[in-house]
Amino acid sequence: MAERKSSTNPLIRTWDAVWHPTPGSVRLLALLGVIGNVVIVVSGGLVRLTESGLGCPEWPRCSGDSLVPTHNADHHAFNMAVEFGNRLITFVVLAIGVLVFVAALRLVPRRRDLVWWSLAQPMSVVAQAVIGGIVVLTDLNPAAVSAHFLVSPALLVFCVALWVRAGEGDAPARPLAGPWTRRLGGLLLVASAAVLVAGTVVTGTGPHAGDAKSHRYGFNIEDVARIHGELAWVTIAFTIAVTIALYRTGGPAAAKRRAWELIALIVAQGAVGYTQYFLGVPAGLVLLHMLGAVLMWIAAFRLFFALRDRGPMPDARPRAVAARPAEAPQPA
């Protein structure tokens, strides 16, 4: 079996990571998927906060018959650039999803669950693009905008799961914590999801609509903000309960680190949330709050996965590389 020589060319290294993958390269591609989806959440928030939601008033085209921004008397060039940039990031995330799916297919030995987790990524990005089109065609209906945002946390479930699973083995899951601790970890995920959903309602009720003419939810902003805050406190309570349970039962060190990471994010997120509320939800703090929300979601899932073990990561078996046939001996 011929061995491939390592190269310093980034294009060749990327090709090898996808076409001749190792468990490490699959995990790196999965991490890029996590980062890409965090970036698209932030860019989507920037679209809303700069009132660029209809910067590209058509879908899938941007304006008129053009796929890219062109001069439009009804839309400022800045708003068109912001919205079009968000669409481009979606294509980048889709490309990463396709690459990680191909790498999972090419991995030797093939790991079936990695293939399914990776397949979910490009499929989810396509769903997100379709919902994004509905958002534009309904002139930023708040329900469509909320659904468009929530696709990203759902997609992050696949990305984080693939990232974690690519770094561990395929043995049956072995619990590293007691049943009550693991139940608390599951309830923490439910509470975190509820906070995200409530946050979209707060945003859909507040002043940042994405466009000055967009419809808003007819709720009282103080009421929905209060519900959002109460759900956040429930999430804090479950996080503290999981942390205490880990220390009282001698939980794994990795899970304790994940718990403290989540606590630190919650403290920062709470400070930003209450500050933005009392300052009248300035755009910069809203964007920071959206970033904190997805980082907390990722941290909660990493904590949940740290409560069990699947064995060590399997060794990679390099694929055979076709060698050139040996030349026939020449007569003397």
mmCIF file of C-alpha atoms in Angstrom:
data_model
loop_
_atom_site.group_PDB
_atom_site.id
_atom_site.type_symbol
_atom_site.label_atom_id
_atom_site.label_comp_id
_atom_site.label_asym_id
_atom_site.label_seq_id
_atom_site.Cartn_x
_atom_site.Cartn_y
_atom_site.Cartn_z
ATOM 1 C CA MET A 1 0.000 0.000 0.000
ATOM 2 C CA ALA A 2 1.528 3.262 -1.066
ATOM 3 C CA GLU A 3 1.624 6.130 1.420
ATOM 4 C CA ARG A 4 0.735 9.689 0.523
ATOM 5 C CA LYS A 5 3.419 12.256 1.139
ATOM 6 C CA SER A 6 2.476 15.165 3.360
ATOM 7 C CA SER A 7 2.275 18.564 1.689
ATOM 8 C CA THR A 8 2.424 22.137 2.887
ATOM 9 C CA ASN A 9 0.064 23.275 0.128
ATOM 10 C CA PRO A 10 -3.209 24.224 1.884
ATOM 11 C CA LEU A 11 -5.333 23.082 -1.072
ATOM 12 C CA ILE A 12 -3.691 19.670 -1.099
ATOM 13 C CA ARG A 13 -4.005 19.378 2.669
ATOM 14 C CA THR A 14 -7.707 20.272 2.439
ATOM 15 C CA TRP A 15 -8.189 17.696 -0.317
ATOM 16 C CA ASP A 16 -6.464 15.048 1.795
ATOM 17 C CA ALA A 17 -8.576 15.958 4.856
ATOM 18 C CA VAL A 18 -11.728 15.300 2.812
ATOM 19 C CA TRP A 19 -10.748 12.555 0.349
ATOM 20 C CA HIS A 20 -8.291 10.699 2.598
ATOM 21 C CA PRO A 21 -9.728 11.618 5.995
ATOM 22 C CA THR A 22 -8.592 10.663 9.459
ATOM 23 C CA PRO A 23 -10.728 10.838 12.612
ATOM 24 C CA GLY A 24 -8.846 14.025 13.446
ATOM 25 C CA SER A 25 -9.598 15.694 10.114
ATOM 26 C CA VAL A 26 -13.286 14.757 10.336
ATOM 27 C CA ARG A 27 -13.405 16.299 13.787
ATOM 28 C CA LEU A 28 -11.731 19.459 12.503
ATOM 29 C CA LEU A 29 -14.273 19.766 9.691
ATOM 30 C CA ALA A 30 -17.057 19.244 12.222
ATOM 31 C CA LEU A 31 -15.618 22.067 14.345
ATOM 32 C CA LEU A 32 -15.625 24.321 11.286
ATOM 33 C CA GLY A 33 -19.316 23.505 10.918
ATOM 34 C CA VAL A 34 -19.934 24.595 14.516
ATOM 35 C CA ILE A 35 -18.040 27.851 13.969
ATOM 36 C CA GLY A 36 -19.787 28.498 10.655
ATOM 37 C CA ASN A 37 -23.225 28.204 12.217
ATOM 38 C CA VAL A 38 -22.282 30.551 15.046
ATOM 39 C CA VAL A 39 -21.104 33.078 12.446
ATOM 40 C CA ILE A 40 -24.338 32.798 10.485
ATOM 41 C CA VAL A 41 -26.366 33.493 13.643
ATOM 42 C CA VAL A 42 -24.330 36.642 14.249
ATOM 43 C CA SER A 43 -24.584 37.739 10.616
ATOM 44 C CA GLY A 44 -28.340 37.119 10.677
ATOM 45 C CA GLY A 45 -28.562 39.283 13.792
ATOM 46 C CA LEU A 46 -26.609 41.994 12.013
ATOM 47 C CA VAL A 47 -29.136 41.866 9.155
ATOM 48 C CA ARG A 48 -31.978 42.436 11.585
ATOM 49 C CA LEU A 49 -30.248 45.112 13.659
ATOM 50 C CA THR A 50 -29.235 47.193 10.628
ATOM 51 C CA GLU A 51 -32.746 46.930 9.142
ATOM 52 C CA SER A 52 -31.321 45.036 6.178
ATOM 53 C CA GLY A 53 -33.855 42.212 6.211
ATOM 54 C CA LEU A 54 -35.231 43.313 2.851
ATOM 55 C CA GLY A 55 -31.909 44.548 1.492
ATOM 56 C CA CYS A 56 -32.339 41.821 -1.124
ATOM 57 C CA PRO A 57 -36.085 42.125 -1.736
ATOM 58 C CA GLU A 58 -36.260 39.017 -3.948
ATOM 59 C CA TRP A 59 -35.514 35.336 -3.384
ATOM 60 C CA PRO A 60 -33.557 33.427 -4.583
ATOM 61 C CA ARG A 61 -32.439 36.452 -6.601
ATOM 62 C CA CYS A 62 -31.243 39.527 -4.764
ATOM 63 C CA SER A 63 -32.890 42.228 -6.847
ATOM 64 C CA GLY A 64 -34.735 42.029 -10.138
ATOM 65 C CA ASP A 65 -33.073 39.437 -12.354
ATOM 66 C CA SER A 66 -29.717 39.627 -10.575
ATOM 67 C CA LEU A 67 -28.392 37.163 -8.021
ATOM 68 C CA VAL A 68 -26.040 39.835 -6.639
ATOM 69 C CA PRO A 69 -26.851 43.348 -5.361
ATOM 70 C CA THR A 70 -27.466 45.952 -8.053
ATOM 71 C CA HIS A 71 -28.587 49.550 -7.889
ATOM 72 C CA ASN A 72 -32.058 49.800 -6.414
ATOM 73 C CA ALA A 73 -33.695 53.130 -5.619
ATOM 74 C CA ASP A 74 -35.790 51.573 -2.831
ATOM 75 C CA HIS A 75 -32.917 49.888 -0.988
ATOM 76 C CA HIS A 76 -29.667 51.360 0.276
ATOM 77 C CA ALA A 77 -26.443 49.772 -0.992
ATOM 78 C CA PHE A 78 -25.292 49.119 2.594
ATOM 79 C CA ASN A 79 -28.441 47.171 3.454
ATOM 80 C CA MET A 80 -28.171 45.166 0.253
ATOM 81 C CA ALA A 81 -24.542 44.334 1.018
ATOM 82 C CA VAL A 82 -25.371 43.181 4.565
ATOM 83 C CA GLU A 83 -28.229 40.924 3.453
ATOM 84 C CA PHE A 84 -26.265 39.529 0.511
ATOM 85 C CA GLY A 85 -23.293 38.852 2.795
ATOM 86 C CA ASN A 86 -25.538 36.796 5.055
ATOM 87 C CA ARG A 87 -26.653 34.750 2.046
ATOM 88 C CA LEU A 88 -23.031 34.128 1.055
ATOM 89 C CA ILE A 89 -22.221 32.839 4.540
ATOM 90 C CA THR A 90 -25.071 30.347 4.148
ATOM 91 C CA PHE A 91 -23.339 28.946 1.046
ATOM 92 C CA VAL A 92 -20.061 28.685 2.971
ATOM 93 C CA VAL A 93 -21.769 26.712 5.741
ATOM 94 C CA LEU A 94 -23.418 24.500 3.103
ATOM 95 C CA ALA A 95 -20.017 23.837 1.514
ATOM 96 C CA ILE A 96 -18.567 22.853 4.902
ATOM 97 C CA GLY A 97 -21.513 20.510 5.436
ATOM 98 C CA VAL A 98 -20.933 18.826 2.073
ATOM 99 C CA LEU A 99 -17.199 18.453 2.763
ATOM 100 C CA VAL A 100 -17.712 16.888 6.178
ATOM 101 C CA PHE A 101 -20.309 14.498 4.706
ATOM 102 C CA VAL A 102 -17.878 13.372 2.006
ATOM 103 C CA ALA A 103 -15.129 12.960 4.627
ATOM 104 C CA ALA A 104 -17.438 10.836 6.799
ATOM 105 C CA LEU A 105 -18.238 8.627 3.790
ATOM 106 C CA ARG A 106 -14.555 8.228 2.943
ATOM 107 C CA LEU A 107 -13.401 7.491 6.502
ATOM 108 C CA VAL A 108 -11.955 4.001 7.009
ATOM 109 C CA PRO A 109 -13.407 2.220 8.856
ATOM 110 C CA ARG A 110 -16.683 3.911 8.018
ATOM 111 C CA ARG A 111 -18.667 4.947 11.092
ATOM 112 C CA ARG A 112 -22.360 4.866 10.311
ATOM 113 C CA ASP A 113 -23.474 7.392 12.932
ATOM 114 C CA LEU A 114 -20.923 9.941 11.738
ATOM 115 C CA VAL A 115 -22.327 9.620 8.220
ATOM 116 C CA TRP A 116 -25.867 10.315 9.425
ATOM 117 C CA TRP A 117 -24.836 13.215 11.667
ATOM 118 C CA SER A 118 -22.870 14.760 8.810
ATOM 119 C CA LEU A 119 -25.671 14.249 6.261
ATOM 120 C CA ALA A 120 -28.011 16.241 8.497
ATOM 121 C CA GLN A 121 -25.816 19.318 8.147
ATOM 122 C CA PRO A 122 -26.183 20.133 4.410
ATOM 123 C CA MET A 123 -29.839 19.079 4.520
ATOM 124 C CA SER A 124 -30.494 21.485 7.413
ATOM 125 C CA VAL A 125 -28.734 24.334 5.616
ATOM 126 C CA VAL A 126 -30.999 23.784 2.610
ATOM 127 C CA ALA A 127 -34.016 23.934 4.937
ATOM 128 C CA GLN A 128 -32.663 27.130 6.432
ATOM 129 C CA ALA A 129 -32.285 28.670 2.971
ATOM 130 C CA VAL A 130 -35.890 27.776 2.116
ATOM 131 C CA ILE A 131 -37.157 29.329 5.362
ATOM 132 C CA GLY A 132 -35.009 32.373 4.619
ATOM 133 C CA GLY A 133 -36.817 32.708 1.314
ATOM 134 C CA ILE A 134 -40.166 32.553 3.135
ATOM 135 C CA VAL A 135 -38.923 35.310 5.460
ATOM 136 C CA VAL A 136 -38.217 37.585 2.487
ATOM 137 C CA LEU A 137 -41.408 36.718 0.584
ATOM 138 C CA THR A 138 -43.555 37.391 3.697
ATOM 139 C CA ASP A 139 -41.851 40.759 4.303
ATOM 140 C CA LEU A 140 -40.153 39.588 7.517
ATOM 141 C CA ASN A 141 -43.150 38.052 9.219
ATOM 142 C CA PRO A 142 -42.013 37.645 12.873
ATOM 143 C CA ALA A 143 -43.066 33.976 13.010
ATOM 144 C CA ALA A 144 -40.996 33.203 9.897
ATOM 145 C CA VAL A 145 -38.067 35.181 11.292
ATOM 146 C CA SER A 146 -38.259 33.242 14.566
ATOM 147 C CA ALA A 147 -38.297 29.925 12.696
ATOM 148 C CA HIS A 148 -35.360 31.070 10.582
ATOM 149 C CA PHE A 149 -33.294 31.782 13.702
ATOM 150 C CA LEU A 150 -34.277 28.555 15.463
ATOM 151 C CA VAL A 151 -33.039 26.436 12.553
ATOM 152 C CA SER A 152 -29.487 27.441 13.485
ATOM 153 C CA PRO A 153 -29.629 26.067 17.074
ATOM 154 C CA ALA A 154 -31.247 22.913 15.665
ATOM 155 C CA LEU A 155 -28.442 22.591 13.127
ATOM 156 C CA LEU A 156 -25.898 23.149 15.883
ATOM 157 C CA VAL A 157 -27.205 19.991 17.571
ATOM 158 C CA PHE A 158 -25.989 17.965 14.573
ATOM 159 C CA CYS A 159 -22.727 19.905 14.354
ATOM 160 C CA VAL A 160 -21.859 19.561 18.046
ATOM 161 C CA ALA A 161 -22.874 15.902 18.108
ATOM 162 C CA LEU A 162 -20.638 15.175 15.116
ATOM 163 C CA TRP A 163 -17.787 17.163 16.644
ATOM 164 C CA VAL A 164 -18.018 15.199 19.899
ATOM 165 C CA ARG A 165 -18.631 11.798 18.306
ATOM 166 C CA ALA A 166 -15.717 12.176 15.883
ATOM 167 C CA GLY A 167 -13.398 12.428 18.890
ATOM 168 C CA GLU A 168 -14.574 9.297 20.668
ATOM 169 C CA GLY A 169 -15.133 5.620 19.949
ATOM 170 C CA ASP A 170 -18.139 3.497 19.019
ATOM 171 C CA ALA A 171 -18.457 1.455 22.205
ATOM 172 C CA PRO A 172 -21.863 1.387 23.913
ATOM 173 C CA ALA A 173 -22.431 4.533 25.953
ATOM 174 C CA ARG A 174 -21.126 4.093 29.498
ATOM 175 C CA PRO A 175 -22.652 6.498 32.049
ATOM 176 C CA LEU A 176 -20.100 8.587 33.930
ATOM 177 C CA ALA A 177 -22.665 10.089 36.284
ATOM 178 C CA GLY A 178 -25.666 8.881 38.228
ATOM 179 C CA PRO A 179 -29.163 8.724 36.726
ATOM 180 C CA TRP A 180 -30.331 11.855 38.546
ATOM 181 C CA THR A 181 -27.381 13.861 37.276
ATOM 182 C CA ARG A 182 -28.055 12.712 33.725
ATOM 183 C CA ARG A 183 -31.761 13.564 34.055
ATOM 184 C CA LEU A 184 -30.807 17.027 35.275
ATOM 185 C CA GLY A 185 -28.540 17.362 32.235
ATOM 186 C CA GLY A 186 -31.475 16.509 29.960
ATOM 187 C CA LEU A 187 -33.746 19.001 31.730
ATOM 188 C CA LEU A 188 -31.036 21.612 31.330
ATOM 189 C CA LEU A 189 -31.202 21.125 27.557
ATOM 190 C CA VAL A 190 -34.993 21.498 27.598
ATOM 191 C CA ALA A 191 -34.742 24.714 29.619
ATOM 192 C CA SER A 192 -32.035 26.063 27.293
ATOM 193 C CA ALA A 193 -34.240 25.377 24.271
ATOM 194 C CA ALA A 194 -37.166 27.159 25.950
ATOM 195 C CA VAL A 195 -34.973 30.212 26.581
ATOM 196 C CA LEU A 196 -34.018 30.326 22.896
ATOM 197 C CA VAL A 197 -37.646 30.125 21.765
ATOM 198 C CA ALA A 198 -38.703 32.827 24.235
ATOM 199 C CA GLY A 199 -35.809 34.991 23.080
ATOM 200 C CA THR A 200 -37.114 34.950 19.513
ATOM 201 C CA VAL A 201 -40.514 36.120 20.774
ATOM 202 C CA VAL A 202 -38.861 38.971 22.685
ATOM 203 C CA THR A 203 -36.925 39.981 19.575
ATOM 204 C CA GLY A 204 -40.055 39.699 17.423
ATOM 205 C CA THR A 205 -41.876 41.999 19.844
ATOM 206 C CA GLY A 206 -39.084 44.511 20.369
ATOM 207 C CA PRO A 207 -37.889 47.394 18.213
ATOM 208 C CA HIS A 208 -35.441 45.509 15.965
ATOM 209 C CA ALA A 209 -37.686 44.187 13.219
ATOM 210 C CA GLY A 210 -35.181 43.974 10.390
ATOM 211 C CA ASP A 211 -37.106 46.591 8.419
ATOM 212 C CA ALA A 212 -39.056 49.670 9.474
ATOM 213 C CA LYS A 213 -42.253 48.412 7.810
ATOM 214 C CA SER A 214 -42.163 44.842 9.154
ATOM 215 C CA HIS A 215 -44.946 43.413 11.287
ATOM 216 C CA ARG A 216 -44.311 42.669 14.965
ATOM 217 C CA TYR A 217 -45.814 40.290 17.497
ATOM 218 C CA GLY A 218 -48.684 41.961 19.335
ATOM 219 C CA PHE A 219 -47.378 41.057 22.795
ATOM 220 C CA ASN A 220 -46.389 43.414 25.563
ATOM 221 C CA ILE A 221 -42.603 43.650 25.528
ATOM 222 C CA GLU A 222 -42.359 43.726 29.333
ATOM 223 C CA ASP A 223 -44.430 40.541 29.660
ATOM 224 C CA VAL A 224 -42.438 38.505 27.120
ATOM 225 C CA ALA A 225 -39.145 39.829 28.502
ATOM 226 C CA ARG A 226 -40.233 38.739 31.981
ATOM 227 C CA ILE A 227 -41.074 35.236 30.762
ATOM 228 C CA HIS A 228 -37.724 35.062 28.955
ATOM 229 C CA GLY A 229 -35.928 36.112 32.144
ATOM 230 C CA GLU A 230 -37.784 33.562 34.269
ATOM 231 C CA LEU A 231 -36.857 30.766 31.877
ATOM 232 C CA ALA A 232 -33.266 31.944 32.055
ATOM 233 C CA TRP A 233 -33.379 31.604 35.843
ATOM 234 C CA VAL A 234 -34.735 28.071 35.449
ATOM 235 C CA THR A 235 -31.757 27.301 33.212
ATOM 236 C CA ILE A 236 -29.421 28.715 35.866
ATOM 237 C CA ALA A 237 -31.067 26.545 38.524
ATOM 238 C CA PHE A 238 -30.589 23.362 36.472
ATOM 239 C CA THR A 239 -26.974 24.288 35.720
ATOM 240 C CA ILE A 240 -26.211 24.783 39.411
ATOM 241 C CA ALA A 241 -28.021 21.545 40.275
ATOM 242 C CA VAL A 242 -25.982 19.568 37.719
ATOM 243 C CA THR A 243 -22.746 21.117 38.989
ATOM 244 C CA ILE A 244 -23.535 20.306 42.624
ATOM 245 C CA ALA A 245 -24.522 16.756 41.684
ATOM 246 C CA LEU A 246 -21.243 16.265 39.808
ATOM 247 C CA TYR A 247 -19.191 17.312 42.840
ATOM 248 C CA ARG A 248 -21.281 15.377 45.374
ATOM 249 C CA THR A 249 -21.125 12.139 43.362
ATOM 250 C CA GLY A 250 -17.523 12.425 42.132
ATOM 251 C CA GLY A 251 -18.417 13.133 38.521
ATOM 252 C CA PRO A 252 -15.802 13.163 35.741
ATOM 253 C CA ALA A 253 -13.402 16.095 35.571
ATOM 254 C CA ALA A 254 -14.374 16.863 31.961
ATOM 255 C CA ALA A 255 -18.045 17.264 32.915
ATOM 256 C CA LYS A 256 -17.093 19.585 35.788
ATOM 257 C CA ARG A 257 -15.103 21.767 33.382
ATOM 258 C CA ARG A 258 -18.044 21.903 30.988
ATOM 259 C CA ALA A 259 -20.330 22.893 33.874
ATOM 260 C CA TRP A 260 -18.066 25.783 34.890
ATOM 261 C CA GLU A 261 -17.791 26.904 31.272
ATOM 262 C CA LEU A 262 -21.581 27.035 31.088
ATOM 263 C CA ILE A 263 -21.816 28.927 34.385
ATOM 264 C CA ALA A 264 -19.339 31.541 33.127
ATOM 265 C CA LEU A 265 -21.366 31.980 29.910
ATOM 266 C CA ILE A 266 -24.613 32.273 31.878
ATOM 267 C CA VAL A 267 -23.171 34.998 34.114
ATOM 268 C CA ALA A 268 -21.930 36.966 31.096
ATOM 269 C CA GLN A 269 -25.197 36.410 29.213
ATOM 270 C CA GLY A 270 -27.281 37.530 32.181
ATOM 271 C CA ALA A 271 -25.219 40.695 32.571
ATOM 272 C CA VAL A 272 -25.641 41.540 28.885
ATOM 273 C CA GLY A 273 -29.353 40.700 28.931
ATOM 274 C CA TYR A 274 -30.290 42.889 31.875
ATOM 275 C CA THR A 275 -28.033 45.704 30.680
ATOM 276 C CA GLN A 276 -29.624 45.772 27.234
ATOM 277 C CA TYR A 277 -33.095 45.723 28.784
ATOM 278 C CA PHE A 278 -32.461 48.730 31.029
ATOM 279 C CA LEU A 279 -30.655 50.642 28.253
ATOM 280 C CA GLY A 280 -33.494 50.214 25.759
ATOM 281 C CA VAL A 281 -32.040 47.233 23.833
ATOM 282 C CA PRO A 282 -29.199 48.942 21.926
ATOM 283 C CA ALA A 283 -28.235 47.074 18.767
ATOM 284 C CA GLY A 284 -24.670 46.228 19.819
ATOM 285 C CA LEU A 285 -25.755 44.524 23.035
ATOM 286 C CA VAL A 286 -28.545 42.645 21.234
ATOM 287 C CA LEU A 287 -25.980 41.198 18.826
ATOM 288 C CA LEU A 288 -23.725 40.214 21.739
ATOM 289 C CA HIS A 289 -26.721 38.632 23.469
ATOM 290 C CA MET A 290 -27.491 36.528 20.379
ATOM 291 C CA LEU A 291 -23.895 35.310 20.291
ATOM 292 C CA GLY A 292 -24.067 34.413 23.979
ATOM 293 C CA ALA A 293 -27.297 32.468 23.402
ATOM 294 C CA VAL A 294 -25.792 30.086 20.840
ATOM 295 C CA LEU A 295 -22.576 29.690 22.854
ATOM 296 C CA MET A 296 -24.656 28.686 25.894
ATOM 297 C CA TRP A 297 -26.563 26.197 23.728
ATOM 298 C CA ILE A 298 -23.299 24.621 22.571
ATOM 299 C CA ALA A 299 -21.931 24.519 26.127
ATOM 300 C CA ALA A 300 -25.092 22.825 27.434
ATOM 301 C CA PHE A 301 -24.791 20.063 24.825
ATOM 302 C CA ARG A 302 -21.093 19.576 25.517
ATOM 303 C CA LEU A 303 -21.931 19.161 29.204
ATOM 304 C CA PHE A 304 -24.635 16.619 28.339
ATOM 305 C CA PHE A 305 -22.240 14.585 26.188
ATOM 306 C CA ALA A 306 -19.583 14.702 28.916
ATOM 307 C CA LEU A 307 -21.849 12.667 31.193
ATOM 308 C CA ARG A 308 -21.118 9.463 29.257
ATOM 309 C CA ASP A 309 -18.197 7.757 27.557
ATOM 310 C CA ARG A 310 -17.994 5.883 24.230
ATOM 311 C CA GLY A 311 -14.406 4.658 24.443
ATOM 312 C CA PRO A 312 -11.273 5.938 22.703
ATOM 313 C CA MET A 313 -11.249 7.280 19.166
ATOM 314 C CA PRO A 314 -10.507 4.443 16.690
ATOM 315 C CA ASP A 315 -7.286 4.435 14.746
ATOM 316 C CA ALA A 316 -7.462 5.534 11.136
ATOM 317 C CA ARG A 317 -6.793 3.033 8.372
ATOM 318 C CA PRO A 318 -5.333 4.845 5.370
ATOM 319 C CA ARG A 319 -7.010 4.195 2.068
ATOM 320 C CA ALA A 320 -4.993 2.523 -0.634
ATOM 321 C CA VAL A 321 -3.530 5.007 -3.072
ATOM 322 C CA ALA A 322 -3.179 3.779 -6.602
ATOM 323 C CA ALA A 323 0.499 3.509 -7.516
ATOM 324 C CA ARG A 324 1.863 3.768 -10.997
ATOM 325 C CA PRO A 325 2.525 0.335 -12.530
ATOM 326 C CA ALA A 326 6.144 -0.696 -12.537
ATOM 327 C CA GLU A 327 7.924 -0.242 -15.822
ATOM 328 C CA ALA A 328 8.841 -3.390 -17.745
ATOM 329 C CA PRO A 329 12.544 -4.208 -17.647
ATOM 330 C CA GLN A 330 14.370 -3.073 -20.730
ATOM 331 C CA PRO A 331 16.517 -5.609 -22.587
ATOM 332 C CA ALA A 332 20.212 -5.172 -22.235
#
